[in-house]
Amino acid sequence: VRKFNPNLLLLHARAASYGVGIPSYNKNNHPFTSDDVSLAIIHNGRIPEYTDLKDKFKTFSNCDSEILLRIIAGTETSEIEDETITDYQKTRLSGIKKIWSLADAAHMAVAVGEFKPDGTRHLWLWRNDHRPLWLADMRETLGQILVENNWKNINSKSDFTEMQKETPFLVSLGK
């Protein structure tokens, strides 16, 4: 990994769900990336609506997680009216809202990383009641933000901070 000198890295250890892509077929493995490789997604969960949605969005794998990327990457306009956030943020939030409208029975914890042409990086995280999502802001000590969506019995005295949100939030990582 060091030879690539990443400034945003999404990793995922996949346990495949029945019927949504064989892990040994590498195209089914995370992260999934946009055509220009500026947007990447990892997902823990299951999307029962995948069979219907894969006919509406061009996918390259047989994994239900990829459909989330195709929905958010394909959302180019926003219907959100909020003067406190940028047009870019409104568009991404519209994409997330579209995911929820198309996959309302899904179970998910999702991380989306994005590199913008101006060099800024963004990390979008969201979940629903069916999957946990934890965020450890270790920028001061390790220079990293760690995201985990599968911790079960974390010690209450841990230095890690639980960030379980009902709505999406943005962590802007700067340049």
Short mmCIF file of C-alpha atoms in Angstrom, two decimals:
data_model
loop_
_atom_site.label_atom_id
_atom_site.label_comp_id
_atom_site.label_asym_id
_atom_site.label_seq_id
_atom_site.Cartn_x
_atom_site.Cartn_y
_atom_site.Cartn_z
CA VAL A 1 0.00 0.00 0.00
CA ARG A 2 2.85 2.40 0.78
CA LYS A 3 4.07 2.36 -2.82
CA PHE A 4 0.75 3.96 -3.85
CA ASN A 5 1.06 6.66 -1.15
CA PRO A 6 -2.73 6.87 -0.62
CA ASN A 7 -4.28 9.78 1.21
CA LEU A 8 -7.67 8.07 1.40
CA LEU A 9 -7.92 4.29 1.62
CA LEU A 10 -11.08 2.17 1.79
CA LEU A 11 -10.62 -1.49 2.72
CA HIS A 12 -13.24 -4.20 3.05
CA ALA A 13 -13.09 -7.83 4.17
CA ARG A 14 -16.07 -9.40 2.47
CA ALA A 15 -18.26 -12.20 3.71
CA ALA A 16 -20.51 -12.92 0.75
CA SER A 17 -24.26 -13.11 1.06
CA TYR A 18 -25.98 -15.96 -0.73
CA GLY A 19 -26.93 -15.11 -4.30
CA VAL A 20 -25.15 -11.75 -4.60
CA GLY A 21 -21.78 -12.55 -6.08
CA ILE A 22 -19.11 -15.16 -5.59
CA PRO A 23 -16.11 -13.60 -3.73
CA SER A 24 -13.55 -15.62 -5.70
CA TYR A 25 -14.63 -13.70 -8.82
CA ASN A 26 -12.62 -10.50 -8.24
CA LYS A 27 -15.12 -8.21 -9.97
CA ASN A 28 -17.48 -8.91 -7.05
CA ASN A 29 -15.04 -7.64 -4.42
CA HIS A 30 -14.94 -4.25 -2.75
CA PRO A 31 -14.27 -1.43 -3.13
CA PHE A 32 -16.34 -0.62 -6.20
CA THR A 33 -15.20 2.46 -8.09
CA SER A 34 -16.73 4.94 -10.50
CA ASP A 35 -15.64 4.92 -14.14
CA ASP A 36 -13.11 7.70 -13.50
CA VAL A 37 -11.99 6.08 -10.21
CA SER A 38 -12.70 9.27 -8.25
CA LEU A 39 -15.49 7.64 -6.21
CA ALA A 40 -15.21 4.36 -4.28
CA ILE A 41 -17.69 2.51 -2.08
CA ILE A 42 -17.67 -0.28 0.48
CA HIS A 43 -20.86 -1.71 1.95
CA ASN A 44 -21.86 -4.14 4.66
CA GLY A 45 -25.37 -5.46 4.26
CA ARG A 46 -27.83 -6.88 1.83
CA ILE A 47 -30.00 -5.20 -0.80
CA PRO A 48 -33.10 -7.30 -1.54
CA GLU A 49 -34.09 -4.89 -4.35
CA TYR A 50 -30.86 -5.64 -6.25
CA THR A 51 -32.48 -7.96 -8.81
CA ASP A 52 -34.89 -5.22 -9.92
CA LEU A 53 -32.33 -2.40 -9.73
CA LYS A 54 -29.58 -4.11 -11.77
CA ASP A 55 -31.77 -3.74 -14.88
CA LYS A 56 -31.95 0.05 -14.33
CA PHE A 57 -28.25 0.71 -13.64
CA LYS A 58 -25.25 -0.60 -15.57
CA THR A 59 -23.18 -2.82 -13.28
CA PHE A 60 -20.00 -4.78 -13.92
CA SER A 61 -20.30 -7.35 -11.13
CA ASN A 62 -22.89 -9.66 -9.64
CA CYS A 63 -22.59 -8.08 -6.18
CA ASP A 64 -25.50 -6.14 -4.76
CA SER A 65 -23.16 -3.53 -3.21
CA GLU A 66 -22.14 -2.15 -6.61
CA ILE A 67 -25.66 -0.89 -7.26
CA LEU A 68 -25.23 1.67 -4.46
CA LEU A 69 -22.22 3.16 -6.23
CA ARG A 70 -24.05 3.32 -9.55
CA ILE A 71 -27.01 5.11 -7.94
CA ILE A 72 -24.93 7.72 -6.12
CA ALA A 73 -22.52 8.27 -9.05
CA GLY A 74 -25.45 8.66 -11.43
CA THR A 75 -27.14 11.37 -9.38
CA GLU A 76 -26.08 14.64 -10.97
CA THR A 77 -28.65 17.12 -9.72
CA SER A 78 -30.15 17.99 -6.38
CA GLU A 79 -33.63 18.81 -5.20
CA ILE A 80 -32.35 19.75 -1.75
CA GLU A 81 -32.84 23.37 -0.78
CA ASP A 82 -30.38 24.26 1.95
CA GLU A 83 -28.23 27.37 1.80
CA THR A 84 -25.85 26.08 4.48
CA ILE A 85 -24.26 23.39 2.28
CA THR A 86 -22.58 23.39 -1.12
CA ASP A 87 -24.12 22.21 -4.39
CA TYR A 88 -21.72 19.26 -4.32
CA GLN A 89 -22.97 18.24 -0.85
CA LYS A 90 -26.59 18.66 -1.98
CA THR A 91 -25.96 16.38 -4.97
CA ARG A 92 -24.31 13.66 -2.85
CA LEU A 93 -27.12 13.86 -0.26
CA SER A 94 -29.64 13.57 -3.12
CA GLY A 95 -27.84 10.42 -4.27
CA ILE A 96 -28.01 8.94 -0.78
CA LYS A 97 -31.69 9.88 -0.55
CA LYS A 98 -32.25 8.17 -3.91
CA ILE A 99 -30.57 5.01 -2.59
CA TRP A 100 -32.99 4.96 0.35
CA SER A 101 -35.98 5.48 -1.94
CA LEU A 102 -34.92 2.64 -4.27
CA ALA A 103 -33.62 0.23 -1.63
CA ASP A 104 -35.83 0.86 1.38
CA ALA A 105 -35.72 -2.80 2.53
CA ALA A 106 -31.92 -2.89 2.44
CA HIS A 107 -29.67 -3.46 5.42
CA MET A 108 -26.60 -1.29 5.14
CA ALA A 109 -23.58 0.45 6.56
CA VAL A 110 -21.79 2.31 3.77
CA ALA A 111 -18.57 4.27 3.29
CA VAL A 112 -17.99 6.32 0.15
CA GLY A 113 -14.65 8.02 -0.48
CA GLU A 114 -14.26 10.65 -3.15
CA PHE A 115 -11.37 12.60 -4.66
CA LYS A 116 -12.43 15.89 -6.20
CA PRO A 117 -10.51 17.52 -9.09
CA ASP A 118 -9.40 20.34 -6.76
CA GLY A 119 -7.58 17.78 -4.57
CA THR A 120 -10.07 17.67 -1.70
CA ARG A 121 -11.17 14.34 -0.32
CA HIS A 122 -14.56 13.51 1.12
CA LEU A 123 -15.80 10.58 3.15
CA TRP A 124 -19.53 9.92 3.25
CA LEU A 125 -20.82 7.46 5.84
CA TRP A 126 -24.33 6.22 6.48
CA ARG A 127 -26.18 3.29 7.99
CA ASN A 128 -29.61 2.14 9.00
CA ASP A 129 -30.86 0.30 12.08
CA HIS A 130 -29.81 -3.07 10.63
CA ARG A 131 -26.05 -2.44 10.56
CA PRO A 132 -23.63 -0.75 12.99
CA LEU A 133 -21.14 1.93 11.95
CA TRP A 134 -18.29 3.22 14.10
CA LEU A 135 -15.92 6.09 13.47
CA ALA A 136 -12.62 6.65 15.28
CA ASP A 137 -11.10 10.06 14.57
CA MET A 138 -7.40 9.34 15.04
CA ARG A 139 -6.10 12.28 13.01
CA GLU A 140 -4.25 13.84 15.95
CA THR A 141 -2.42 10.64 16.96
CA LEU A 142 -2.19 8.54 13.79
CA GLY A 143 -3.21 10.98 11.09
CA GLN A 144 -6.10 8.66 10.18
CA ILE A 145 -9.83 8.24 10.48
CA LEU A 146 -10.84 4.63 11.04
CA VAL A 147 -14.30 3.37 10.10
CA GLU A 148 -15.62 -0.02 11.15
CA ASN A 149 -19.04 -1.46 10.51
CA ASN A 150 -18.83 -4.81 12.26
CA TRP A 151 -17.65 -4.27 15.84
CA LYS A 152 -19.91 -6.18 18.20
CA ASN A 153 -18.81 -5.88 21.83
CA ILE A 154 -16.62 -2.83 22.12
CA ASN A 155 -15.38 -1.97 25.63
CA SER A 156 -17.20 1.08 27.01
CA LYS A 157 -13.84 2.42 28.28
CA SER A 158 -12.39 2.36 24.78
CA ASP A 159 -10.95 5.51 23.25
CA PHE A 160 -13.08 4.88 20.17
CA THR A 161 -16.15 7.05 19.78
CA GLU A 162 -19.38 5.52 18.57
CA MET A 163 -20.90 7.52 15.76
CA GLN A 164 -24.27 5.95 15.08
CA LYS A 165 -26.25 8.41 13.04
CA GLU A 166 -29.71 8.03 11.58
CA THR A 167 -28.86 10.46 8.75
CA PRO A 168 -25.81 10.77 6.50
CA PHE A 169 -22.93 12.97 7.53
CA LEU A 170 -19.81 14.23 5.82
CA VAL A 171 -16.26 14.21 7.04
CA SER A 172 -14.20 16.57 4.91
CA LEU A 173 -10.57 15.45 5.00
CA GLY A 174 -9.07 18.49 3.29
CA LYS A 175 -6.17 18.28 0.84
#
